[in-house]
Amino acid sequence: MARTKKPAKAAAAKKKKGGGSSLGPAIIALVAIAVALVAGTVAALTQLAQGSGIRQELSSNLTGSLSMQTAFQQQRYRRLQLISRIFATDLVLPGYLAKAAASGDAREVLDFVEEYQNILSFDLGVVIDPTGRVIAHTDDPAAAGTDLSDRALVQVVQEENPAFGIWRDNEELFHAVAVELVSDFDAAGYLIIGLEINDALALQLSRISGDEIFFLADVPGDLMAVTASSGQGIQPDQLIGALRRSGDVWNRVISRGATLDDVSLELDNGERLLAIMPLRDASETPVGAAVALTDLSGRLAPFQQILFGALGAAGVALLLAGPVALMLARGTRRALVPLAAAADEVAAGNVEIAVPEGSGGEASRIAGGLEHLLRQVRGRRLVDAFVSHVARFQREPALGSASIDSRPRAEKITLLLVEMRRFANPKAGYDPEESLSRFSRDLRKVVTAIESRRGQLESVQGHRLLATFEGDDGAFRALGAGAETMHRLSERENVFDEPEPPAVVLASGSTVIGPVTAGQHASSGVLGLPVQMLESLVREAAPGEVYLAKPVVKDLLPTLQQAQIAPTSQRGIMSTMPIYTLKTEDACRLAGVDTTPRADTAFPGDKLSPSEVKAGMLLGGRFEVLDEIGTGTVGSTFKVRDRDRHQLGALELLDDKLLADPTELERLKNLIRAIRSFNHPHLIGIFDFGEADGIPYFLLEYVRGMSLRFVIDQSRRVPVAVATRFAEEICHGLDGAHGMRVLHRSVKPENVLVETTGRIKLAGLGLSPPMSSPLGMASASPPYLAPEQLAGHDQLTPAVDVYATGVVLYEMLTGKLPVSGATPAEIRARHDEGAAIEPPSVHVPEVPPRLEQIVLTCLAKTPAQRYETAAALAEDLAAVG
């Protein structure tokens, strides 16, 4: 029985709550009541004209006047905060404080503050030591040594920095801000600056509001004093006398902190309405009050004329109300009842309902707004759930670098093994410290070559390194890493150096890869025939050549044929497997590795190599290196603590190859100057450009999150709704950049950061070298470059970023690239061939036709066929929902 009664009770409760279907009668009743109220109001207009209506209006105006005063107060505090930041960042004042503490002479402190007072136009400046005693006071030089430690502003700033509040100095009131002055990370003292609450401020507020303005201070002994007034007729002593006669008004404001907006005062020249609010110090204790007054007597007479007009209007309304109310009730009920039912479902937590279409007019607007809101909620839920799921696999947030996949999996990958044989048998008499230092430098060069090609370092065993490269172009990227490793480790470090090239071998095939545990130690394990191939190849390998297993040659065959390079084949001496070799120069040419000797950079002198930077170092006396983030657009990126800015940052150390091109370096400097002050929610900010220990750098905003590359690698495919939302936010970031006349030029998953909140941020804005430069060609990501970029055109438009966004969206939806190829030349050739791009629905049938058309429009061959702006693309993506 209980199970049958419970739904009935719930239905009854729901009916009671929703009011059933009584909307029509309710509207008729409401209109009838409204007409009756009009008639009643007409009868009562005489009472209203005598003061009640106008009193309410004036009271409302006075409340607005107080709100305006609050806004002025906040504006003054913001101004003072900006001024205080100038003091807080000036290292001279803490030095003067230290000198004053040692000598007891505070004249230099006072002169310094007064000099800033003349420049920045503030009224009060007080410098106190850490114990609260006055060192310098601009209004009272004789106040030195006075103990202010009991003042609320001083007590609050010692606990939280900065502090805000009213500062009372005798009977004068100031809007004041207190800030901590820091020297060597310790408090050297505190600075209090203030703007006086004076007659000029009162007059300014009066001119805006039309009311008479007074400011009063609470004087010890239960007294009050006028500190400022607009001076428009009422004398201060008149106001104070009226307040004292009004009962406990002053006590309610000062003792209880109440704001009063409808107080009647009888003055010599008539009745006034008064609004009063407390002025609070930093501890929220009232120390004075702001008062606004307006004339009540003079405003009553004109409203007598309203009476006769309102009586006539009430008669007409009584005649027309019935028929009009009936028509409105019927039409409104038909339009709103379905929408009310949908709103009940949404209130119950059901956001998957279909919103009924409105019948036109306001109902359609309500329906459209509700549908848009539901799309936003559904999209945000999907994004939050998806990001939370992917983030579980994240080992450490990385910007532009791949992260280890912690899931065991079986797939085809390419393996690269580097054996640095010079460290296999250290010679007697070698300095152990120098040997390990050289090994660290060489290891860094190898890891950089691997990570810059989206490889993953799996293990370092003695003098051997094992790396994996996933994806269809894994063999080409592995070859590039191996060729660059061979070239870099074959260079002399100095004239006395005897370089010994490493052994570099590649194999590919089906493997099992994932985390393994031995006791309490966890590491990454790789199993399969390719591992055995590597072991056989490395025993045969000789320095100076890259050794390839047969499956790798098969993967590279189209690229080898296009470059007209044939590897040398032979049989192994210790194994029967076929072996293929490439000379280092052929491997470098095939992979696009720059082998030109590095010229002197634009930053000569003794300097640290970026490859030698590691966690725990202090660069330039400013940047504490906390961790390595990865390889960025133009160099290596590190998470640092910036001692100057007192916050975390991402420090991108520039590649030496970039410094060899003065034109490109100057372009980047101009770019930083243009965008360093630009702030956009979907763009990673660039704060600074300079040199630290001989290494030029960019200082970027540090954002905790994960790269879109990591997201795609983990999920293989991003859900349609989430991919659409991500692409829309990428477009918003690009639109902001294009508004500054800056092209991104390198939109790719490695440069897209997904914050833990699901919000997208773009990195690498404008930092990618142009394709016309050797570094641009070497660091390019060909699949994401528009055809005109691959052709080396100099006059690029926002259409190149639209194209790249289309590639990223295609890859999120399908897990594949629309146009693949190992080299820029190969991809350009496929563009020139005019081969049609497979629609996303070929790989993922659930991609909506409208979204598919958007993707294909982005990927059009010519700029004119694509979206003209990123904003237009974002608008269409938002419409897909």
PDB file of N, CA, C and O in Angstrom, residues 723-750:
ATOM      1  N   ALA A 723      35.036  18.372 -28.332  1.00  0.00           N
ATOM      2  CA  ALA A 723      35.918  18.874 -29.390  1.00  0.00           C
ATOM      3  C   ALA A 723      35.392  20.199 -29.946  1.00  0.00           C
ATOM      4  O   ALA A 723      36.171  21.123 -30.222  1.00  0.00           O
ATOM      5  N   THR A 724      34.081  20.284 -30.116  1.00  0.00           N
ATOM      6  CA  THR A 724      33.486  21.523 -30.625  1.00  0.00           C
ATOM      7  C   THR A 724      33.725  22.666 -29.662  1.00  0.00           C
ATOM      8  O   THR A 724      34.079  23.784 -30.069  1.00  0.00           O
ATOM      9  N   ARG A 725      33.531  22.415 -28.369  1.00  0.00           N
ATOM     10  CA  ARG A 725      33.765  23.463 -27.361  1.00  0.00           C
ATOM     11  C   ARG A 725      35.237  23.878 -27.343  1.00  0.00           C
ATOM     12  O   ARG A 725      35.549  25.073 -27.279  1.00  0.00           O
ATOM     13  N   PHE A 726      36.152  22.912 -27.383  1.00  0.00           N
ATOM     14  CA  PHE A 726      37.577  23.240 -27.404  1.00  0.00           C
ATOM     15  C   PHE A 726      37.916  24.111 -28.618  1.00  0.00           C
ATOM     16  O   PHE A 726      38.624  25.113 -28.510  1.00  0.00           O
ATOM     17  N   ALA A 727      37.427  23.712 -29.799  1.00  0.00           N
ATOM     18  CA  ALA A 727      37.726  24.472 -31.014  1.00  0.00           C
ATOM     19  C   ALA A 727      37.155  25.876 -30.935  1.00  0.00           C
ATOM     20  O   ALA A 727      37.785  26.847 -31.393  1.00  0.00           O
ATOM     21  N   GLU A 728      35.979  26.027 -30.347  1.00  0.00           N
ATOM     22  CA  GLU A 728      35.373  27.351 -30.210  1.00  0.00           C
ATOM     23  C   GLU A 728      36.250  28.254 -29.347  1.00  0.00           C
ATOM     24  O   GLU A 728      36.471  29.428 -29.673  1.00  0.00           O
ATOM     25  N   GLU A 729      36.788  27.715 -28.243  1.00  0.00           N
ATOM     26  CA  GLU A 729      37.627  28.538 -27.371  1.00  0.00           C
ATOM     27  C   GLU A 729      38.975  28.840 -28.024  1.00  0.00           C
ATOM     28  O   GLU A 729      39.555  29.903 -27.796  1.00  0.00           O
ATOM     29  N   ILE A 730      39.494  27.912 -28.835  1.00  0.00           N
ATOM     30  CA  ILE A 730      40.710  28.203 -29.619  1.00  0.00           C
ATOM     31  C   ILE A 730      40.448  29.406 -30.523  1.00  0.00           C
ATOM     32  O   ILE A 730      41.276  30.317 -30.640  1.00  0.00           O
ATOM     33  N   CYS A 731      39.275  29.423 -31.147  1.00  0.00           N
ATOM     34  CA  CYS A 731      38.928  30.534 -32.036  1.00  0.00           C
ATOM     35  C   CYS A 731      38.829  31.846 -31.272  1.00  0.00           C
ATOM     36  O   CYS A 731      39.237  32.895 -31.786  1.00  0.00           O
ATOM     37  N   HIS A 732      38.278  31.815 -30.059  1.00  0.00           N
ATOM     38  CA  HIS A 732      38.206  33.049 -29.272  1.00  0.00           C
ATOM     39  C   HIS A 732      39.611  33.586 -28.989  1.00  0.00           C
ATOM     40  O   HIS A 732      39.838  34.809 -29.059  1.00  0.00           O
ATOM     41  N   GLY A 733      40.548  32.702 -28.667  1.00  0.00           N
ATOM     42  CA  GLY A 733      41.918  33.143 -28.443  1.00  0.00           C
ATOM     43  C   GLY A 733      42.542  33.715 -29.707  1.00  0.00           C
ATOM     44  O   GLY A 733      43.208  34.755 -29.683  1.00  0.00           O
ATOM     45  N   LEU A 734      42.314  33.039 -30.851  1.00  0.00           N
ATOM     46  CA  LEU A 734      42.856  33.530 -32.118  1.00  0.00           C
ATOM     47  C   LEU A 734      42.240  34.874 -32.491  1.00  0.00           C
ATOM     48  O   LEU A 734      42.933  35.761 -33.010  1.00  0.00           O
ATOM     49  N   ASP A 735      40.954  35.037 -32.231  1.00  0.00           N
ATOM     50  CA  ASP A 735      40.299  36.302 -32.553  1.00  0.00           C
ATOM     51  C   ASP A 735      40.936  37.447 -31.761  1.00  0.00           C
ATOM     52  O   ASP A 735      41.134  38.543 -32.292  1.00  0.00           O
ATOM     53  N   GLY A 736      41.259  37.187 -30.482  1.00  0.00           N
ATOM     54  CA  GLY A 736      41.941  38.208 -29.700  1.00  0.00           C
ATOM     55  C   GLY A 736      43.312  38.544 -30.269  1.00  0.00           C
ATOM     56  O   GLY A 736      43.699  39.715 -30.334  1.00  0.00           O
ATOM     57  N   ALA A 737      44.054  37.516 -30.702  1.00  0.00           N
ATOM     58  CA  ALA A 737      45.381  37.756 -31.288  1.00  0.00           C
ATOM     59  C   ALA A 737      45.264  38.508 -32.613  1.00  0.00           C
ATOM     60  O   ALA A 737      46.014  39.451 -32.877  1.00  0.00           O
ATOM     61  N   HIS A 738      44.309  38.090 -33.438  1.00  0.00           N
ATOM     62  CA  HIS A 738      44.147  38.762 -34.737  1.00  0.00           C
ATOM     63  C   HIS A 738      43.727  40.216 -34.551  1.00  0.00           C
ATOM     64  O   HIS A 738      44.056  41.075 -35.382  1.00  0.00           O
ATOM     65  N   GLY A 739      42.998  40.490 -33.467  1.00  0.00           N
ATOM     66  CA  GLY A 739      42.637  41.876 -33.175  1.00  0.00           C
ATOM     67  C   GLY A 739      43.853  42.749 -32.908  1.00  0.00           C
ATOM     68  O   GLY A 739      43.795  43.966 -33.074  1.00  0.00           O
ATOM     69  N   MET A 740      44.959  42.129 -32.472  1.00  0.00           N
ATOM     70  CA  MET A 740      46.219  42.856 -32.273  1.00  0.00           C
ATOM     71  C   MET A 740      47.089  42.816 -33.529  1.00  0.00           C
ATOM     72  O   MET A 740      48.244  43.210 -33.504  1.00  0.00           O
ATOM     73  N   ARG A 741      46.520  42.256 -34.623  1.00  0.00           N
ATOM     74  CA  ARG A 741      47.252  42.099 -35.889  1.00  0.00           C
ATOM     75  C   ARG A 741      48.446  41.159 -35.721  1.00  0.00           C
ATOM     76  O   ARG A 741      49.521  41.372 -36.279  1.00  0.00           O
ATOM     77  N   VAL A 742      48.239  40.109 -34.908  1.00  0.00           N
ATOM     78  CA  VAL A 742      49.265  39.092 -34.687  1.00  0.00           C
ATOM     79  C   VAL A 742      48.705  37.735 -35.113  1.00  0.00           C
ATOM     80  O   VAL A 742      47.630  37.338 -34.659  1.00  0.00           O
ATOM     81  N   LEU A 743      49.419  37.042 -36.001  1.00  0.00           N
ATOM     82  CA  LEU A 743      49.044  35.689 -36.388  1.00  0.00           C
ATOM     83  C   LEU A 743      49.732  34.696 -35.455  1.00  0.00           C
ATOM     84  O   LEU A 743      50.872  34.914 -35.040  1.00  0.00           O
ATOM     85  N   HIS A 744      49.041  33.613 -35.137  1.00  0.00           N
ATOM     86  CA  HIS A 744      49.659  32.591 -34.300  1.00  0.00           C
ATOM     87  C   HIS A 744      50.690  31.800 -35.096  1.00  0.00           C
ATOM     88  O   HIS A 744      51.818  31.597 -34.668  1.00  0.00           O
ATOM     89  N   ARG A 745      50.288  31.273 -36.255  1.00  0.00           N
ATOM     90  CA  ARG A 745      51.146  30.579 -37.224  1.00  0.00           C
ATOM     91  C   ARG A 745      51.574  29.182 -36.799  1.00  0.00           C
ATOM     92  O   ARG A 745      52.253  28.491 -37.548  1.00  0.00           O
ATOM     93  N   SER A 746      51.221  28.760 -35.591  1.00  0.00           N
ATOM     94  CA  SER A 746      51.638  27.424 -35.159  1.00  0.00           C
ATOM     95  C   SER A 746      50.581  26.810 -34.237  1.00  0.00           C
ATOM     96  O   SER A 746      50.887  26.331 -33.164  1.00  0.00           O
ATOM     97  N   VAL A 747      49.323  26.848 -34.675  1.00  0.00           N
ATOM     98  CA  VAL A 747      48.254  26.211 -33.904  1.00  0.00           C
ATOM     99  C   VAL A 747      48.363  24.706 -34.095  1.00  0.00           C
ATOM    100  O   VAL A 747      48.251  24.201 -35.207  1.00  0.00           O
ATOM    101  N   LYS A 748      48.609  23.990 -33.016  1.00  0.00           N
ATOM    102  CA  LYS A 748      48.723  22.534 -33.041  1.00  0.00           C
ATOM    103  C   LYS A 748      48.472  22.032 -31.626  1.00  0.00           C
ATOM    104  O   LYS A 748      48.494  22.822 -30.665  1.00  0.00           O
ATOM    105  N   PRO A 749      48.181  20.757 -31.441  1.00  0.00           N
ATOM    106  CA  PRO A 749      47.847  20.259 -30.102  1.00  0.00           C
ATOM    107  C   PRO A 749      48.917  20.548 -29.060  1.00  0.00           C
ATOM    108  O   PRO A 749      48.599  20.730 -27.884  1.00  0.00           O
ATOM    109  N   GLU A 750      50.183  20.587 -29.474  1.00  0.00           N
ATOM    110  CA  GLU A 750      51.244  20.859 -28.512  1.00  0.00           C
ATOM    111  C   GLU A 750      51.178  22.283 -27.966  1.00  0.00           C
ATOM    112  O   GLU A 750      51.698  22.569 -26.879  1.00  0.00           O
TER     113      GLU A 750
END
